[in-house]
C-alpha cells in the first residue's frame, strides 16, 4: 500500500489514514493509496471503514505541485465514486480543514463527523474553477440548493457547526477525533446503519427562480467570470438530471474552466501571492522582533483603519493625535466603522467591543515609549514626517520599529531623520485600511533584516497580503498609476468623456474606472502632490489641466458633491455634468487639441499598456522583486480583475510582442518620452 495511506483494523472498523504532510493533499500517491485501501477492505474482516488524516488537517485539497500537469489515474471523480459505492459503510472524520477535493471526499463517504474547530469549503472558484469530483452534485443533495450555491460560488469555508446545520456533516465530535470516530462507527454498526449514498439523496425543495437570481447577482459580483456561472449550471443540473448526467455536466464545465485564460490567470495569482511573501536575499532563519503593542500617529481615516487592523488581530493600539478634538474625531471614526461592521453582520457585537477596547487614545508622545511598533500616518508633508521621526528617536525604546505609511515619500530621507535608520521601514496601507488586504512593505537602504522579516510576518498576523517594494516615488502601485491616470486624463482632453473612459475600463474588468476613482479619492490629493513638485517634474500639463481646474473651483469629488461628476448627497450616485464637458472642451482648445472620437479599445490599451510599460521598469530597477509581485499589488490594491491575473500576467497572456508593438505605435502617435518602451519590454519582445 502507498506510504501516504495506512490501513489497520480497530475492532470492526478498518481505519484508513492519509499521511501526506503538510496538508494531506490529494496527490497521485494518496489517490492510489485510498483506492487500494477501500478496494481491499471490501473483502476483509472489517464491517465499516473510517477515512481520517494524520497531522494538523483533513485533506485540504488538490496537490498544487500537480497543477498544470496532465492528470494521472486514478482520477479523483472515479476514486470518490468507488468510495461511495463501498458495500460497507464509510465514515469520514474531519479536523482542521476539508477543502476542495477534501470536502468532496468526505461527501462521498456515507457518514461524516468533525471536530467543532474544523472548517469545510469548496474554494475552487477562487482559482477560476469549479469542484470537479461531484461536489456540485452531492452538496445540493445534502445541504439544499441555496446553501450549495452560497458555498461553491463564494469559495469561502464554513465552520463545522454551520456544516452540521446544513446537513453536510452528521455529528460534532468532542475529545480525541480518532477514538470518538471509531466509537461512532461501531455505534452505527450496532444500530444497523445502512450504506447511505449522497448521490441517491433527493434535492430538498427550492425556489424555482433561484438560479436566475444567482446568475444575475454573480454577473455583477464576478463580472465576466465564467466559473461562477458554470457553477450555477452544475447545481441546476443536480436538480433536473440524474446524478450520472449531472456528473457529466460538471466534468464538461470543469474542463471548460480549466482550459480558460481566466483560470490560468487566477492560478498564477495563487502562486504569485505565495511567492510575494518571500524575500530573495533574506535568510529563512532571520529572527523576528516581538510586536505585542502598536502606536499610530494620526487619527484620521487611515490611522483609524490601521488601528482597527491591529486591534482585530488582538494587538493593543495607542492612537496619537495633535489635540483632544482631533483625537476625538479619530476615535469617532473607529466607533463608526465598528458599528457599521456589526450592522452588516461582518462582526459580532461582542467581538467588536473587545476589539474597540484595545484601542486607546492620547495626545502625548510619551505614551509610545514602550510600544514595539510605531506607524506614522499623517498627511503627505515630508518635513512633518521627518520632524515626527526625529521626535520618535527620543521617545521610543531601543529596538522599536518605526514605520511610515507614506504613499509617495522617500523612506530613506525619513529614516535619515533618526539615529536608528535600521529600525525604519515603510508600511503602506491602502484605504480603507481595515478592509483592504494589500500592504506594501517598503525596504529602505538601511532597513535591518529582522525589521523586514518582522513586518512581512506581521502583515499576515493582521490578515494583509504583503508585497515588498524598494524606495522610489510612489513605490510599486502608485508609481505605476501615473501613466494610467495620465492616459485617462489625456483621453478626456483628446475627445472622450468621463463616462466613456470609466465604462470602457469597467467593462474590461476594472473594479472602478479611473475618473470615478479620482473623484472618490479626492481630486485635491493629486493636485496638492503636483503643486509640491517643481514645475519640470509635474509631467504633461495636458494630462492634469482639467483636474487642476476642477480642484481650483473647489470641485474635489464625492466629498464636495462634485468633481468630474456630480453626486447625490444621500446616495452618492453619480451623474454626468455638462459643465465638466464644457471645461474639457475649453481646455482642449487652449492647448490647440482637436477633439476626436476615441474607440474604447484604444482607451483600454493606453491605460493598461501604460501600466505594463512602467511595471517593466519597476522590475528592471529592482523596485519589485518579480513581475508577479506587481500583479498582487494591482489585484489586491487597485481593483485589477483577478480573471486577468494582474497587469504583468495579462501582458504575457496577450503576448509581449503585441504589447511592445502597441507601445511603439503610441510612442509615434502621442509622444516619444511618455511612451518610450521600457528596456526590459524591448528585450523580452525581441528575444
XYZ file of C-alpha atoms in Angstrom:
687
model
C 0.000 0.000 0.000
C 1.084 3.602 -0.620
C 3.279 5.135 2.069
C 0.916 8.123 2.080
C -2.051 5.966 3.147
C -2.111 3.482 6.034
C -4.712 0.850 6.872
C -5.360 -1.046 10.092
C -8.258 -2.785 11.794
C -9.569 -1.388 15.044
C -12.316 -3.692 16.243
C -14.755 -3.996 13.376
C -13.610 -0.750 11.792
C -10.992 -0.545 9.067
C -9.158 2.734 9.664
C -7.740 4.362 6.522
C -5.281 7.101 7.482
C -3.967 9.641 4.983
C -0.464 10.755 5.955
C 0.797 13.214 3.348
C 2.179 16.276 5.149
C 1.867 19.182 5.371
C -1.822 19.360 4.345
C -2.635 15.792 3.229
C -3.168 16.952 -0.346
C -4.754 14.559 -2.828
C -1.555 13.668 -4.642
C -1.321 10.772 -7.068
C 0.147 8.632 -4.274
C -2.735 9.493 -1.934
C -5.330 8.735 -4.602
C -3.699 5.384 -5.347
C -3.482 4.562 -1.650
C -7.113 5.414 -0.958
C -8.325 3.405 -3.937
C -6.242 0.393 -2.917
C -7.350 0.591 0.728
C -11.064 0.955 0.008
C -11.000 -1.773 -2.641
C -9.066 -4.246 -0.478
C -11.288 -3.582 2.533
C -14.378 -4.780 0.684
C -13.271 -8.371 1.288
C -11.525 -8.211 4.673
C -12.790 -8.626 8.239
C -13.902 -5.028 8.662
C -17.580 -4.144 8.875
C -17.136 -0.387 8.409
C -14.439 1.948 7.098
C -13.141 5.197 8.562
C -11.234 7.769 6.489
C -9.152 10.034 8.704
C -5.953 12.063 8.350
C -2.840 12.421 10.466
C -1.176 15.736 11.247
C -2.896 19.063 11.517
C -5.697 18.706 8.985
C -8.031 16.560 6.936
C -7.441 16.558 3.167
C -7.023 20.266 2.369
C -7.438 19.961 -1.393
C -5.559 19.075 -4.542
C -1.792 18.760 -4.728
C -0.681 22.149 -6.069
C 2.516 20.604 -7.445
C 0.310 18.758 -9.952
C -1.315 21.958 -11.259
C -0.809 22.303 -14.997
C 0.326 18.713 -15.455
C -1.650 16.012 -17.313
C -3.914 14.192 -14.816
C -2.958 10.629 -13.953
C -5.120 7.708 -12.842
C -6.837 7.130 -10.569
C -8.791 10.299 -11.287
C -10.460 11.831 -8.260
C -14.070 11.506 -9.532
C -13.538 7.779 -10.129
C -11.948 7.333 -6.697
C -14.843 9.070 -4.967
C -17.412 7.036 -6.865
C -15.571 3.919 -5.642
C -15.706 5.176 -2.052
C -19.423 5.910 -2.325
C -20.071 2.502 -3.918
C -18.495 0.656 -0.956
C -20.740 -2.132 0.311
C -19.518 -1.315 3.831
C -20.421 1.979 5.444
C -17.710 4.630 5.102
C -17.260 7.330 7.743
C -15.139 10.459 7.199
C -13.642 12.115 10.293
C -12.653 15.751 9.756
C -10.278 18.023 11.634
C -8.507 21.174 10.507
C -9.840 21.974 7.056
C -11.589 19.832 4.468
C -11.297 21.923 1.332
C -11.969 21.283 -2.333
C -11.314 17.644 -3.123
C -11.024 17.040 0.617
C -14.635 18.007 1.218
C -15.676 16.160 -1.931
C -14.018 13.054 -0.464
C -15.991 13.491 2.748
C -19.231 13.999 0.800
C -18.615 10.697 -0.999
C -18.470 8.919 2.368
C -21.750 7.735 3.845
C -21.427 9.478 7.209
C -19.362 12.460 8.336
C -18.183 13.702 11.719
C -15.910 16.620 12.586
C -14.255 18.420 15.445
C -16.048 21.638 16.350
C -12.966 23.595 15.282
C -12.950 22.126 11.771
C -13.826 24.081 8.649
C -15.084 22.837 5.302
C -15.322 24.517 1.922
C -15.153 24.308 -1.856
C -12.783 27.147 -2.843
C -12.204 26.181 -6.490
C -13.989 29.294 -7.784
C -11.089 31.359 -6.441
C -8.882 29.597 -8.983
C -11.368 30.111 -11.793
C -12.534 26.512 -11.456
C -15.441 24.532 -10.029
C -15.469 21.367 -7.898
C -14.748 18.611 -10.391
C -15.293 15.429 -8.398
C -19.000 15.507 -7.661
C -19.072 18.439 -5.263
C -21.633 20.361 -7.316
C -23.891 17.279 -7.370
C -23.572 15.958 -3.818
C -23.604 19.280 -1.936
C -27.100 20.394 -3.084
C -28.495 16.941 -2.305
C -27.211 17.187 1.272
C -27.446 20.901 2.068
C -30.022 22.207 -0.374
C -29.651 24.389 -3.442
C -29.191 27.775 -1.770
C -26.591 26.581 0.718
C -24.700 24.771 -2.038
C -24.734 27.816 -4.304
C -23.525 30.061 -1.489
C -20.767 27.654 -0.514
C -19.476 26.965 -4.020
C -19.836 30.395 -5.653
C -18.221 32.205 -2.715
C -15.450 29.674 -2.197
C -15.416 30.627 1.482
C -15.111 27.966 4.200
C -17.743 27.445 6.887
C -17.371 26.127 10.418
C -18.313 22.615 11.475
C -21.396 23.736 13.404
C -22.757 25.556 10.351
C -21.972 22.496 8.230
C -23.912 20.377 10.737
C -26.944 22.661 10.493
C -26.801 22.462 6.695
C -26.530 18.665 6.646
C -23.033 18.495 5.185
C -21.838 16.651 8.283
C -23.767 14.476 10.708
C -22.014 14.826 14.047
C -19.743 17.157 16.038
C -17.106 15.181 17.903
C -15.766 16.234 21.283
C -12.475 14.854 22.520
C -9.912 12.824 20.570
C -11.063 12.526 16.969
C -9.872 9.047 16.061
C -11.157 7.370 19.217
C -14.524 9.131 19.001
C -14.889 8.460 15.271
C -14.104 4.751 15.679
C -16.594 4.565 18.553
C -19.245 6.281 16.421
C -18.609 3.862 13.548
C -19.183 0.970 15.970
C -22.401 2.655 17.171
C -23.609 2.947 13.586
C -22.943 -0.754 13.081
C -24.819 -1.643 16.257
C -27.755 0.478 15.078
C -27.793 -1.351 11.764
C -26.983 1.807 9.821
C -27.072 1.217 6.095
C -24.846 2.489 3.319
C -26.189 5.990 2.628
C -25.110 7.387 -0.727
C -25.185 11.160 -1.119
C -25.799 10.657 -4.834
C -29.124 8.954 -4.095
C -30.484 11.645 -1.771
C -33.263 13.808 -3.230
C -32.545 17.525 -3.574
C -34.611 19.396 -0.936
C -37.333 21.749 -2.171
C -36.111 25.076 -3.537
C -37.390 28.305 -5.087
C -37.736 27.833 -8.840
C -36.324 31.305 -9.528
C -33.160 30.820 -7.513
C -30.898 30.016 -10.461
C -31.793 33.118 -12.477
C -31.385 35.191 -9.325
C -27.884 33.858 -8.676
C -26.897 34.281 -12.318
C -27.855 37.956 -12.175
C -26.112 38.541 -8.847
C -22.934 36.797 -9.951
C -22.881 38.683 -13.251
C -22.397 41.836 -11.163
C -20.260 40.433 -8.336
C -17.916 38.431 -10.563
C -18.185 40.411 -13.770
C -17.071 38.454 -16.812
C -16.018 35.361 -14.858
C -17.148 32.047 -16.304
C -16.623 29.762 -13.289
C -19.421 31.210 -11.093
C -21.923 30.923 -13.952
C -20.807 27.365 -14.687
C -21.262 26.512 -11.002
C -24.883 27.661 -11.167
C -25.410 25.469 -14.235
C -23.910 22.461 -12.448
C -26.037 22.876 -9.326
C -29.101 23.340 -11.524
C -28.222 20.058 -13.253
C -28.310 18.363 -9.842
C -31.986 19.332 -9.605
C -33.225 18.231 -13.014
C -30.911 15.442 -14.157
C -29.750 12.100 -12.872
C -26.630 12.023 -10.728
C -24.639 10.471 -13.568
C -25.806 13.090 -16.069
C -25.057 15.817 -13.535
C -21.515 14.500 -13.172
C -21.131 14.688 -16.942
C -22.248 18.336 -16.923
C -19.851 19.038 -14.071
C -16.955 17.361 -15.916
C -17.643 19.243 -19.168
C -17.850 22.633 -17.457
C -14.867 21.887 -15.197
C -12.718 21.213 -18.265
C -14.021 24.403 -19.897
C -12.872 26.351 -16.839
C -9.558 24.520 -16.633
C -8.549 25.420 -20.189
C -9.683 29.056 -19.861
C -7.356 32.046 -19.712
C -9.286 33.144 -16.627
C -8.335 30.091 -14.607
C -4.738 30.354 -15.816
C -4.709 33.950 -14.555
C -6.209 33.075 -11.185
C -3.899 30.109 -10.682
C -0.996 32.435 -11.484
C -2.186 34.753 -8.708
C -2.440 31.826 -6.282
C 1.249 31.075 -6.711
C 2.296 34.727 -7.068
C 0.778 35.584 -3.686
C 2.806 32.878 -2.003
C 5.945 33.913 -3.840
C 5.464 37.579 -2.925
C 5.798 36.699 0.761
C 9.368 35.520 0.136
C 12.324 37.923 0.159
C 15.005 36.532 -2.125
C 18.029 37.817 -0.196
C 16.592 37.401 3.303
C 17.792 34.243 5.093
C 14.938 31.976 6.180
C 16.274 31.889 9.737
C 16.255 35.687 10.116
C 14.985 36.396 13.657
C 11.823 38.419 14.173
C 11.144 41.091 16.742
C 8.174 40.703 19.069
C 5.297 43.074 18.280
C 2.840 42.998 21.159
C 1.785 46.651 21.116
C 1.488 49.324 18.440
C 1.370 53.100 18.355
C -0.192 55.034 15.481
C 0.382 58.728 14.874
C -2.525 60.362 13.082
C -6.118 59.544 13.915
C -7.689 60.263 10.547
C -9.464 57.776 8.321
C -6.214 55.987 7.501
C -4.853 55.952 11.054
C -8.148 54.697 12.431
C -8.327 51.932 9.828
C -4.775 50.827 10.626
C -5.629 50.802 14.334
C -8.607 48.540 13.634
C -6.427 46.133 11.635
C -4.181 45.560 14.643
C -6.982 45.535 17.215
C -8.887 42.968 15.147
C -5.805 40.747 15.468
C -5.774 41.194 19.256
C -2.873 43.675 19.370
C -3.312 46.726 21.646
C -3.046 50.113 19.910
C -2.311 53.624 21.153
C -3.665 56.243 18.746
C -1.920 59.627 18.896
C -3.244 62.899 17.515
C -2.360 66.560 17.783
C -5.060 67.601 20.280
C -8.129 66.289 22.099
C -10.514 67.477 19.400
C -8.628 65.732 16.591
C -8.263 62.612 18.725
C -11.988 62.533 19.459
C -12.728 62.762 15.728
C -10.349 59.880 15.047
C -11.835 57.633 17.717
C -15.325 58.512 16.478
C -14.327 57.207 13.035
C -13.214 53.945 14.656
C -16.510 53.685 16.563
C -18.481 54.356 13.391
C -16.559 51.694 11.463
C -17.074 49.062 14.152
C -20.753 49.950 14.312
C -21.052 49.531 10.553
C -19.290 46.150 10.711
C -21.756 44.937 13.325
C -24.727 46.294 11.379
C -23.610 44.499 8.207
C -23.115 41.257 10.114
C -19.370 41.207 9.460
C -18.533 41.266 13.169
C -20.422 40.160 16.287
C -21.209 42.993 18.695
C -19.250 41.311 21.491
C -16.195 40.850 19.266
C -16.407 44.455 18.072
C -16.490 45.665 21.668
C -13.449 43.542 22.535
C -11.501 44.945 19.590
C -12.539 48.521 20.288
C -11.360 48.171 23.887
C -7.837 47.510 22.585
C -7.651 51.000 21.031
C -6.816 53.862 23.380
C -6.149 57.482 22.513
C -3.564 60.005 23.642
C -2.097 63.368 22.690
C 1.184 62.623 24.476
C 4.071 61.064 22.553
C 5.329 59.662 25.856
C 2.519 57.096 25.521
C 4.633 55.496 22.797
C 7.666 54.894 24.994
C 7.073 51.152 25.415
C 5.311 50.137 22.185
C 7.036 47.685 19.850
C 5.971 49.330 16.591
C 5.039 52.912 15.714
C 3.295 53.744 12.437
C 3.194 57.364 11.304
C 0.010 58.047 9.313
C -0.143 61.841 8.945
C -0.750 63.682 5.672
C 1.860 63.746 2.926
C 4.135 66.521 4.162
C 7.749 65.285 4.022
C 9.044 67.848 6.506
C 6.320 66.997 9.016
C 7.136 63.306 8.698
C 10.848 63.945 9.277
C 10.023 66.028 12.344
C 7.868 63.226 13.739
C 10.566 60.600 13.196
C 13.202 62.767 14.833
C 10.882 63.067 17.819
C 10.264 59.311 17.905
C 14.017 58.824 18.173
C 13.974 60.319 21.646
C 10.682 58.756 22.757
C 10.675 55.134 21.597
C 12.531 52.330 23.308
C 15.574 50.720 21.669
C 14.509 48.080 19.155
C 11.100 49.608 18.457
C 10.231 49.513 14.755
C 9.480 52.938 13.262
C 7.232 52.789 10.191
C 5.826 55.389 7.845
C 2.557 54.908 5.992
C 3.573 57.340 3.267
C 2.177 56.694 -0.199
C 4.908 58.515 -2.124
C 7.686 59.988 0.016
C 11.332 58.892 0.158
C 11.626 56.460 3.076
C 15.421 56.828 3.024
C 15.113 60.546 3.751
C 12.614 59.884 6.539
C 14.935 57.255 8.048
C 17.828 59.726 7.908
C 15.926 61.975 10.318
C 16.574 59.376 13.038
C 19.683 57.984 14.671
C 18.361 54.453 14.055
C 17.695 54.135 10.297
C 17.920 50.348 10.575
C 14.672 50.398 12.562
C 12.801 52.390 9.889
C 10.560 50.842 7.236
C 7.619 51.823 5.058
C 4.244 50.181 5.709
C 1.926 51.490 3.018
C -1.649 50.534 3.897
C -4.489 51.075 1.438
C -7.724 52.851 2.295
C -9.945 51.765 3.955
C -7.094 50.140 5.866
C -9.327 47.910 7.979
C -10.716 46.323 4.793
C -8.122 46.470 2.010
C -5.822 43.442 2.063
C -2.704 44.823 0.391
C 0.289 46.063 2.375
C 3.314 47.436 0.541
C 6.332 46.829 2.784
C 8.941 49.385 1.726
C 12.523 48.367 2.358
C 14.784 51.383 2.785
C 18.535 51.303 2.174
C 19.347 50.724 5.837
C 16.291 48.744 6.964
C 17.548 45.880 9.154
C 16.825 42.337 8.018
C 14.969 41.481 11.218
C 12.768 44.573 10.817
C 11.840 43.490 7.290
C 11.235 39.879 8.361
C 9.090 41.051 11.275
C 6.903 43.280 9.125
C 6.393 40.666 6.398
C 5.280 38.196 9.079
C 3.219 40.775 10.954
C 1.285 41.551 7.781
C -0.110 38.025 7.833
C -0.986 38.360 11.520
C -3.220 41.326 10.682
C -4.579 39.457 7.626
C -2.860 41.525 4.977
C -1.097 40.380 1.823
C 2.450 41.771 1.975
C 4.497 42.753 -1.054
C 7.972 44.191 -0.645
C 8.888 47.312 -2.593
C 12.095 49.236 -2.941
C 12.218 53.003 -2.487
C 11.066 55.211 -5.357
C 8.390 57.868 -5.779
C 5.077 56.061 -5.284
C 6.690 52.629 -4.706
C 5.140 49.925 -6.915
C 1.437 50.715 -7.047
C 1.254 54.493 -7.075
C 4.249 54.868 -9.367
C 2.504 52.713 -11.958
C -0.684 54.730 -11.536
C 1.000 57.794 -13.007
C 0.892 56.636 -16.656
C -2.522 55.048 -16.036
C -4.086 58.303 -14.853
C -2.060 60.316 -17.373
C -3.601 58.411 -20.245
C -7.090 58.584 -18.711
C -6.843 62.372 -18.496
C -5.329 62.675 -21.976
C -8.179 60.599 -23.398
C -10.567 63.139 -21.880
C -8.909 66.163 -23.387
C -8.467 64.398 -26.752
C -12.147 63.561 -27.140
C -13.555 61.048 -24.635
C -15.998 61.816 -21.825
C -15.510 60.790 -18.190
C -18.341 58.283 -18.563
C -16.785 56.701 -21.663
C -13.374 56.288 -20.034
C -14.869 54.790 -16.883
C -17.266 52.498 -18.713
C -14.535 51.229 -21.035
C -12.303 50.286 -18.115
C -15.110 48.801 -16.021
C -16.390 46.731 -18.941
C -12.839 45.460 -19.384
C -12.915 44.384 -15.745
C -11.520 47.125 -13.507
C -13.493 47.442 -10.269
C -13.877 51.189 -10.802
C -12.977 53.457 -13.691
C -10.103 55.926 -13.204
C -12.224 59.075 -13.289
C -14.574 57.739 -10.621
C -11.501 56.682 -8.610
C -10.179 60.253 -8.793
C -13.498 61.597 -7.517
C -13.604 59.023 -4.727
C -10.022 59.660 -3.577
C -10.391 63.428 -3.868
C -9.139 65.488 -6.802
C -7.227 67.666 -4.361
C -4.925 64.749 -3.447
C -3.263 64.691 -6.860
C -3.463 68.476 -7.130
C -1.543 69.010 -3.893
C 1.014 66.364 -4.840
C 1.643 68.106 -8.167
C 1.878 71.543 -6.577
C 4.548 70.236 -4.193
C 6.740 69.256 -7.151
C 8.943 71.556 -9.229
C 7.206 72.513 -12.477
C 9.569 70.432 -14.577
C 8.603 67.338 -12.551
C 4.826 67.659 -12.935
C 4.578 65.785 -16.221
C 2.498 66.613 -19.280
C 0.367 69.672 -18.383
C -2.371 68.459 -20.733
C -2.807 65.381 -18.516
C -3.516 67.367 -15.358
C -5.097 70.592 -16.581
C -8.756 69.571 -16.288
C -8.233 68.069 -12.821
C -6.351 71.192 -11.698
C -9.175 73.451 -12.894
C -11.741 71.355 -11.001
C -9.607 71.422 -7.840
C -9.216 75.200 -8.037
C -13.010 75.502 -8.425
C -13.489 73.505 -5.209
C -14.914 70.531 -7.108
C -12.901 67.942 -5.199
C -15.004 64.845 -5.899
C -17.530 62.925 -3.825
C -16.668 64.709 -0.587
C -17.781 68.080 -2.005
C -20.666 66.687 -4.058
C -18.992 67.463 -7.370
C -15.814 66.643 -9.231
C -15.700 65.111 -12.693
C -19.274 64.055 -11.891
C -21.980 65.471 -9.638
C -23.201 63.352 -6.721
C -26.474 62.877 -4.893
C -25.693 63.921 -1.288
C -27.528 60.923 0.191
C -26.983 58.034 -2.220
C -23.643 59.298 -3.633
C -24.884 58.169 -7.022
C -23.023 59.989 -9.763
C -24.400 61.803 -12.793
C -22.726 63.378 -15.792
C -22.287 67.142 -15.636
C -22.405 69.170 -18.888
C -20.324 71.843 -17.153
C -17.395 69.417 -16.966
C -17.634 68.665 -20.686
C -17.517 72.426 -21.324
C -14.373 72.699 -19.175
C -12.741 69.803 -21.033
C -13.579 71.324 -24.438
C -12.330 74.754 -23.363
C -9.013 73.412 -22.071
C -8.558 71.258 -25.185
C -8.998 74.345 -27.358
C -6.476 76.235 -25.215
C -3.918 73.513 -25.967
C -4.840 73.524 -29.654
C -6.216 69.970 -29.449
C -8.877 68.983 -31.980
C -11.091 66.505 -30.130
C -11.951 63.217 -31.852
C -13.896 60.017 -31.316
C -11.706 57.606 -29.345
C -12.512 53.872 -29.560
C -12.931 52.044 -26.243
C -10.210 49.602 -27.300
C -7.712 52.459 -27.570
C -8.676 53.729 -24.114
C -8.130 50.294 -22.581
C -4.840 49.689 -24.361
C -3.412 53.093 -23.475
C -4.237 52.737 -19.800
C -3.294 49.074 -19.359
C -0.165 49.112 -21.511
C 0.897 52.262 -19.700
C 0.762 50.199 -16.509
C 2.684 47.343 -18.095
C 5.428 49.546 -19.547
C 6.062 51.207 -16.178
C 5.867 47.817 -14.482
C 8.685 46.612 -16.712
C 10.847 49.491 -15.487
C 9.990 48.709 -11.878
C 11.097 45.094 -12.299
C 14.227 46.105 -14.187
C 15.208 48.591 -11.458
C 14.650 46.021 -8.710
C 11.879 48.047 -7.056
C 9.744 44.904 -7.322
C 11.407 41.531 -6.859
C 9.431 39.882 -9.629
C 6.577 40.587 -12.094
C 4.134 38.515 -10.030
C 4.597 40.903 -7.098
C 3.242 43.711 -9.278
C 0.245 41.560 -10.173
C -0.538 41.011 -6.490
C -0.257 44.749 -5.801
C -2.709 45.580 -8.555
C -5.242 42.852 -7.825
C -5.372 43.477 -4.065
C -4.790 47.227 -4.041
C -6.164 48.731 -7.234
C -9.156 46.697 -8.376
C -7.433 44.929 -11.269
C -9.640 41.983 -12.340
C -8.492 38.666 -10.890
C -9.660 36.949 -14.062
C -6.894 38.771 -15.965
C -4.182 37.906 -13.437
C -2.629 41.346 -12.926
C -1.032 43.672 -15.496
C 2.191 41.708 -15.973
C 0.452 38.350 -16.379
C -2.008 39.990 -18.768
C 0.913 41.219 -20.889
C 2.233 37.662 -21.044
C -1.208 36.327 -21.934
C -1.798 38.709 -24.857
C 1.823 38.430 -25.960
C 4.786 40.628 -25.064
C 5.441 41.321 -28.736
C 1.924 42.664 -29.216
C 2.307 44.896 -26.154
C 5.632 46.187 -27.460
C 4.206 46.947 -30.904
C 1.268 48.818 -29.403
C 3.580 50.830 -27.122
C 5.715 51.743 -30.137
C 2.570 52.806 -32.002
C 1.550 55.029 -29.087
C 5.067 56.458 -28.959
C 4.747 57.501 -32.604
C 1.283 58.978 -32.077
C 1.383 60.501 -28.610
C 4.924 61.294 -27.546
C 8.414 59.877 -27.649
C 9.200 60.427 -23.966
C 5.960 59.301 -22.302
C 5.712 56.153 -24.408
C 9.374 55.182 -24.662
C 9.361 51.373 -24.368
C 10.997 50.118 -21.184
C 14.324 48.400 -21.944
C 13.042 45.159 -20.413
C 9.974 45.266 -22.670
C 12.223 45.759 -25.701
C 14.447 42.880 -24.600
C 11.584 40.443 -24.000
C 9.807 41.379 -27.233
C 12.874 40.935 -29.411
C 14.346 37.779 -27.861
